[in-house]
Amino acid sequence: MHFCNVNFLQRCISILFLVQCFNAYSEPKWQLYNNKGGVSVYYQSHSDNTFEVRGVVTVSNVNANDFLELLSDTNTAPQWIENASKVNVIKHLSPSENLVYSYFDSPWPVANRDVITYSCYSQLTPTQSQLVVKARADSLPRAKGVVRVITLNAHWLLTKQGDDLNIVYQIYALPGGSIPTWLNNKVGLKSTHKTLVNLRNILISKEYQAKPPIIKAGQC
């Protein structure tokens, strides 16, 4: 009986060890790309050598509603979203959900890109909210000469910290077409950094105009 109890205990310890090892292995390993101008950018390499990118910035004296009001002003989007020349809300699906069309200019000879995204905003805690963004490639017909982005999964995590707002932007996107993986990774890292620097500056300067309806927290 004593032997059986010891054997059972050993098995439990072994299982616990395996579970802990699996959890440690499954946690994403984020590596720092740069930390400049108050913006930190990290990346996680996937098995196909593509990067998932995460950017972090804290903006003083703003809140989540300021961020949502900026999003509502799609005319201002090209001023802070890197390489975006056009952003339009196609449809307000609900108070918390939007369907959005974005067009991105690319340097010659790379073809321009467009993407249609579904976004949904939700309140996670009294001080934290999240905007989830996913590609909906077939929501509009494709334009000739423009590459449609099919794979895009992103989210904005907004956390109120006193009078400041901490913003974490995480994205995994594939540009489609014939862009080499290494070039896409490089562009993604640089674009994320520039976008967050621009975002912070425009939120602080208040150089935008809220345009109802402004997205509200709902069920996502």
mmCIF file of C-alpha atoms in Angstrom:
data_model
loop_
_atom_site.group_PDB
_atom_site.id
_atom_site.type_symbol
_atom_site.label_atom_id
_atom_site.label_comp_id
_atom_site.label_asym_id
_atom_site.label_seq_id
_atom_site.Cartn_x
_atom_site.Cartn_y
_atom_site.Cartn_z
ATOM 1 C CA MET A 1 0.000 0.000 0.000
ATOM 2 C CA HIS A 2 2.837 2.354 0.897
ATOM 3 C CA PHE A 3 4.585 1.505 -2.400
ATOM 4 C CA CYS A 4 1.420 2.248 -4.371
ATOM 5 C CA ASN A 5 1.021 5.658 -2.707
ATOM 6 C CA VAL A 6 4.616 6.594 -3.496
ATOM 7 C CA ASN A 7 4.241 5.401 -7.068
ATOM 8 C CA PHE A 8 1.040 7.398 -7.487
ATOM 9 C CA LEU A 9 2.727 10.516 -6.068
ATOM 10 C CA GLN A 10 5.632 10.134 -8.465
ATOM 11 C CA ARG A 11 3.226 9.915 -11.386
ATOM 12 C CA CYS A 12 1.414 13.053 -10.270
ATOM 13 C CA ILE A 13 4.695 14.939 -9.976
ATOM 14 C CA SER A 14 5.718 13.766 -13.446
ATOM 15 C CA ILE A 15 2.407 14.896 -14.961
ATOM 16 C CA LEU A 16 2.658 18.278 -13.228
ATOM 17 C CA PHE A 17 6.189 18.710 -14.548
ATOM 18 C CA LEU A 18 5.072 17.919 -18.111
ATOM 19 C CA VAL A 19 2.156 20.360 -17.884
ATOM 20 C CA GLN A 20 4.411 23.127 -16.601
ATOM 21 C CA CYS A 21 6.930 22.454 -19.361
ATOM 22 C CA PHE A 22 4.159 22.577 -21.973
ATOM 23 C CA ASN A 23 2.825 25.859 -20.602
ATOM 24 C CA ALA A 24 6.305 27.387 -20.570
ATOM 25 C CA TYR A 25 6.911 26.215 -24.125
ATOM 26 C CA SER A 26 3.562 27.529 -25.370
ATOM 27 C CA GLU A 27 4.084 31.048 -24.000
ATOM 28 C CA PRO A 28 5.050 33.458 -26.772
ATOM 29 C CA LYS A 29 8.643 34.643 -26.748
ATOM 30 C CA TRP A 30 8.665 38.343 -27.527
ATOM 31 C CA GLN A 31 11.907 39.959 -28.619
ATOM 32 C CA LEU A 32 12.588 43.685 -28.499
ATOM 33 C CA TYR A 33 12.968 45.362 -31.899
ATOM 34 C CA ASN A 34 13.458 48.887 -30.598
ATOM 35 C CA ASN A 35 12.533 51.280 -27.827
ATOM 36 C CA LYS A 36 12.660 54.806 -29.163
ATOM 37 C CA GLY A 37 10.681 57.965 -28.661
ATOM 38 C CA GLY A 38 8.575 56.461 -25.892
ATOM 39 C CA VAL A 39 7.406 53.564 -28.082
ATOM 40 C CA SER A 40 8.508 49.944 -27.605
ATOM 41 C CA VAL A 41 8.116 47.435 -30.439
ATOM 42 C CA TYR A 42 8.472 43.666 -30.042
ATOM 43 C CA TYR A 43 8.179 40.717 -32.395
ATOM 44 C CA GLN A 44 7.468 37.011 -32.151
ATOM 45 C CA SER A 45 8.668 34.715 -34.927
ATOM 46 C CA HIS A 46 6.282 32.061 -36.252
ATOM 47 C CA SER A 47 7.280 28.693 -37.703
ATOM 48 C CA ASP A 48 7.116 30.077 -41.270
ATOM 49 C CA ASN A 49 9.477 32.955 -40.296
ATOM 50 C CA THR A 50 6.701 35.546 -40.376
ATOM 51 C CA PHE A 51 6.506 38.000 -37.487
ATOM 52 C CA GLU A 52 3.730 38.887 -35.111
ATOM 53 C CA VAL A 53 4.339 42.436 -33.932
ATOM 54 C CA ARG A 54 3.469 44.160 -30.676
ATOM 55 C CA GLY A 55 3.838 47.873 -29.948
ATOM 56 C CA VAL A 56 3.442 49.612 -26.598
ATOM 57 C CA VAL A 57 3.019 53.321 -25.875
ATOM 58 C CA THR A 58 1.673 55.360 -22.962
ATOM 59 C CA VAL A 59 -0.070 58.648 -23.762
ATOM 60 C CA SER A 60 -0.430 61.338 -21.095
ATOM 61 C CA ASN A 61 -3.740 62.982 -20.228
ATOM 62 C CA VAL A 62 -5.936 60.966 -22.586
ATOM 63 C CA ASN A 63 -8.465 58.178 -22.104
ATOM 64 C CA ALA A 64 -10.028 55.372 -24.126
ATOM 65 C CA ASN A 65 -12.810 57.625 -25.385
ATOM 66 C CA ASP A 66 -10.222 59.975 -26.895
ATOM 67 C CA PHE A 67 -8.809 57.026 -28.818
ATOM 68 C CA LEU A 68 -12.278 56.004 -30.040
ATOM 69 C CA GLU A 69 -13.058 59.562 -31.126
ATOM 70 C CA LEU A 70 -9.839 59.606 -33.142
ATOM 71 C CA LEU A 71 -10.849 56.347 -34.840
ATOM 72 C CA SER A 72 -14.189 57.904 -35.798
ATOM 73 C CA ASP A 73 -12.389 60.639 -37.741
ATOM 74 C CA THR A 74 -11.392 58.478 -40.706
ATOM 75 C CA ASN A 75 -10.263 61.549 -42.677
ATOM 76 C CA THR A 76 -7.430 61.921 -40.181
ATOM 77 C CA ALA A 77 -6.363 58.265 -40.423
ATOM 78 C CA PRO A 78 -3.681 58.856 -43.126
ATOM 79 C CA GLN A 79 -1.987 61.310 -40.749
ATOM 80 C CA TRP A 80 -1.143 58.627 -38.211
ATOM 81 C CA ILE A 81 -1.569 55.165 -39.809
ATOM 82 C CA GLU A 82 1.658 54.520 -41.698
ATOM 83 C CA ASN A 83 1.209 54.245 -45.499
ATOM 84 C CA ALA A 84 -2.598 54.480 -45.316
ATOM 85 C CA SER A 85 -4.029 56.868 -47.918
ATOM 86 C CA LYS A 86 -7.720 56.103 -47.421
ATOM 87 C CA VAL A 87 -9.852 54.737 -44.571
ATOM 88 C CA ASN A 88 -13.656 54.506 -44.770
ATOM 89 C CA VAL A 89 -16.278 52.924 -42.553
ATOM 90 C CA ILE A 90 -18.280 50.701 -44.904
ATOM 91 C CA LYS A 91 -20.976 49.845 -42.408
ATOM 92 C CA HIS A 92 -21.832 50.286 -38.732
ATOM 93 C CA LEU A 93 -22.906 46.729 -37.942
ATOM 94 C CA SER A 94 -23.874 47.581 -34.356
ATOM 95 C CA PRO A 95 -22.907 50.204 -31.754
ATOM 96 C CA SER A 96 -19.793 48.108 -31.006
ATOM 97 C CA GLU A 97 -19.019 46.725 -34.488
ATOM 98 C CA ASN A 98 -17.755 48.292 -37.702
ATOM 99 C CA LEU A 99 -16.757 47.136 -41.164
ATOM 100 C CA VAL A 100 -13.866 49.268 -42.443
ATOM 101 C CA TYR A 101 -12.079 49.648 -45.794
ATOM 102 C CA SER A 102 -8.419 50.765 -45.792
ATOM 103 C CA TYR A 103 -6.142 51.465 -48.761
ATOM 104 C CA PHE A 104 -2.338 51.462 -48.480
ATOM 105 C CA ASP A 105 0.150 53.008 -50.900
ATOM 106 C CA SER A 106 3.286 51.025 -51.719
ATOM 107 C CA PRO A 107 6.496 52.204 -53.385
ATOM 108 C CA TRP A 108 7.010 51.137 -57.008
ATOM 109 C CA PRO A 109 7.198 48.375 -58.180
ATOM 110 C CA VAL A 110 5.244 46.883 -55.254
ATOM 111 C CA ALA A 111 1.475 46.879 -55.836
ATOM 112 C CA ASN A 112 -0.781 48.886 -53.550
ATOM 113 C CA ARG A 113 -2.787 46.969 -50.950
ATOM 114 C CA ASP A 114 -6.264 47.215 -49.520
ATOM 115 C CA VAL A 115 -7.921 45.455 -46.618
ATOM 116 C CA ILE A 116 -11.434 45.130 -45.271
ATOM 117 C CA THR A 117 -11.593 44.656 -41.530
ATOM 118 C CA TYR A 118 -14.258 43.780 -39.003
ATOM 119 C CA SER A 119 -13.743 45.488 -35.650
ATOM 120 C CA CYS A 120 -15.486 44.974 -32.326
ATOM 121 C CA TYR A 121 -14.974 46.958 -29.127
ATOM 122 C CA SER A 122 -15.525 45.535 -25.627
ATOM 123 C CA GLN A 123 -14.948 46.509 -21.993
ATOM 124 C CA LEU A 124 -12.778 43.950 -20.187
ATOM 125 C CA THR A 125 -12.548 45.605 -16.748
ATOM 126 C CA PRO A 126 -13.469 49.055 -15.379
ATOM 127 C CA THR A 127 -10.028 50.312 -16.483
ATOM 128 C CA GLN A 128 -9.321 48.129 -19.519
ATOM 129 C CA SER A 129 -10.970 47.759 -22.931
ATOM 130 C CA GLN A 130 -10.116 46.094 -26.211
ATOM 131 C CA LEU A 131 -10.719 46.628 -29.915
ATOM 132 C CA VAL A 132 -10.410 43.397 -31.909
ATOM 133 C CA VAL A 133 -9.717 43.673 -35.644
ATOM 134 C CA LYS A 134 -9.950 40.855 -38.207
ATOM 135 C CA ALA A 135 -9.764 40.710 -42.000
ATOM 136 C CA ARG A 136 -13.013 40.176 -43.914
ATOM 137 C CA ALA A 137 -11.485 39.938 -47.376
ATOM 138 C CA ASP A 138 -14.622 39.086 -49.368
ATOM 139 C CA SER A 139 -16.879 41.818 -48.005
ATOM 140 C CA LEU A 140 -16.274 43.929 -51.144
ATOM 141 C CA PRO A 141 -15.250 43.093 -54.719
ATOM 142 C CA ARG A 142 -11.526 43.302 -55.360
ATOM 143 C CA ALA A 143 -10.135 46.194 -57.395
ATOM 144 C CA LYS A 144 -7.922 45.511 -60.412
ATOM 145 C CA GLY A 145 -4.217 46.121 -59.778
ATOM 146 C CA VAL A 146 -4.639 46.179 -55.991
ATOM 147 C CA VAL A 147 -3.643 43.257 -53.768
ATOM 148 C CA ARG A 148 -6.268 42.392 -51.165
ATOM 149 C CA VAL A 149 -4.883 41.531 -47.709
ATOM 150 C CA ILE A 150 -6.543 38.295 -46.643
ATOM 151 C CA THR A 151 -4.765 37.494 -43.371
ATOM 152 C CA LEU A 152 -4.932 40.078 -40.603
ATOM 153 C CA ASN A 153 -5.595 39.589 -36.902
ATOM 154 C CA ALA A 154 -5.004 42.461 -34.524
ATOM 155 C CA HIS A 155 -6.154 44.050 -31.306
ATOM 156 C CA TRP A 156 -5.778 47.300 -29.418
ATOM 157 C CA LEU A 157 -5.627 46.896 -25.635
ATOM 158 C CA LEU A 158 -6.395 50.143 -23.794
ATOM 159 C CA THR A 159 -5.573 50.414 -20.090
ATOM 160 C CA LYS A 160 -6.289 53.497 -18.003
ATOM 161 C CA GLN A 161 -3.374 54.311 -15.670
ATOM 162 C CA GLY A 162 -4.266 57.363 -13.592
ATOM 163 C CA ASP A 163 -4.460 60.261 -16.047
ATOM 164 C CA ASP A 164 -2.639 58.292 -18.750
ATOM 165 C CA LEU A 165 -3.627 55.663 -21.290
ATOM 166 C CA ASN A 166 -1.420 52.643 -21.962
ATOM 167 C CA ILE A 167 -1.940 51.316 -25.490
ATOM 168 C CA VAL A 168 -0.802 47.885 -26.635
ATOM 169 C CA TYR A 169 -1.195 47.164 -30.338
ATOM 170 C CA GLN A 170 -0.636 43.606 -31.536
ATOM 171 C CA ILE A 171 -0.907 42.451 -35.153
ATOM 172 C CA TYR A 172 -0.277 39.467 -37.366
ATOM 173 C CA ALA A 173 -0.771 40.212 -41.059
ATOM 174 C CA LEU A 174 0.343 38.780 -44.377
ATOM 175 C CA PRO A 175 0.499 41.271 -47.265
ATOM 176 C CA GLY A 176 -0.224 38.770 -50.032
ATOM 177 C CA GLY A 177 1.399 39.041 -53.443
ATOM 178 C CA SER A 178 5.100 38.355 -53.913
ATOM 179 C CA ILE A 179 6.665 40.417 -51.119
ATOM 180 C CA PRO A 180 9.516 38.423 -49.482
ATOM 181 C CA THR A 181 8.911 37.417 -45.863
ATOM 182 C CA TRP A 182 12.005 39.250 -44.600
ATOM 183 C CA LEU A 183 10.861 42.479 -46.249
ATOM 184 C CA ASN A 184 7.339 42.165 -44.869
ATOM 185 C CA ASN A 185 8.755 41.606 -41.374
ATOM 186 C CA LYS A 186 10.976 44.680 -41.655
ATOM 187 C CA VAL A 187 8.177 46.874 -42.968
ATOM 188 C CA GLY A 188 5.775 45.624 -40.276
ATOM 189 C CA LEU A 189 8.188 46.508 -37.469
ATOM 190 C CA LYS A 190 8.968 49.975 -38.805
ATOM 191 C CA SER A 191 5.326 50.733 -39.636
ATOM 192 C CA THR A 192 4.164 49.755 -36.149
ATOM 193 C CA HIS A 193 6.707 52.057 -34.539
ATOM 194 C CA LYS A 194 5.859 55.011 -36.792
ATOM 195 C CA THR A 195 2.110 54.454 -36.388
ATOM 196 C CA LEU A 196 2.308 54.486 -32.587
ATOM 197 C CA VAL A 197 4.529 57.569 -32.531
ATOM 198 C CA ASN A 198 2.030 59.333 -34.820
ATOM 199 C CA LEU A 199 -0.878 58.064 -32.724
ATOM 200 C CA ARG A 200 0.569 59.447 -29.514
ATOM 201 C CA ASN A 201 1.315 62.816 -31.087
ATOM 202 C CA ILE A 202 -2.149 63.249 -32.603
ATOM 203 C CA LEU A 203 -3.885 62.191 -29.385
ATOM 204 C CA ILE A 204 -1.876 64.743 -27.413
ATOM 205 C CA SER A 205 -2.394 67.540 -29.941
ATOM 206 C CA LYS A 206 -6.131 66.784 -30.313
ATOM 207 C CA GLU A 207 -5.863 67.494 -34.052
ATOM 208 C CA TYR A 208 -8.881 65.429 -34.976
ATOM 209 C CA GLN A 209 -12.650 65.789 -34.870
ATOM 210 C CA ALA A 210 -14.988 63.141 -33.498
ATOM 211 C CA LYS A 211 -17.596 62.017 -36.025
ATOM 212 C CA PRO A 212 -20.619 60.129 -34.676
ATOM 213 C CA PRO A 213 -21.457 57.369 -34.367
ATOM 214 C CA ILE A 214 -18.471 56.624 -32.134
ATOM 215 C CA ILE A 215 -18.010 52.931 -31.439
ATOM 216 C CA LYS A 216 -19.178 51.800 -27.980
ATOM 217 C CA ALA A 217 -18.368 48.805 -25.812
ATOM 218 C CA GLY A 218 -20.469 45.706 -26.480
ATOM 219 C CA GLN A 219 -20.257 41.915 -26.663
ATOM 220 C CA CYS A 220 -17.436 40.573 -28.823
#
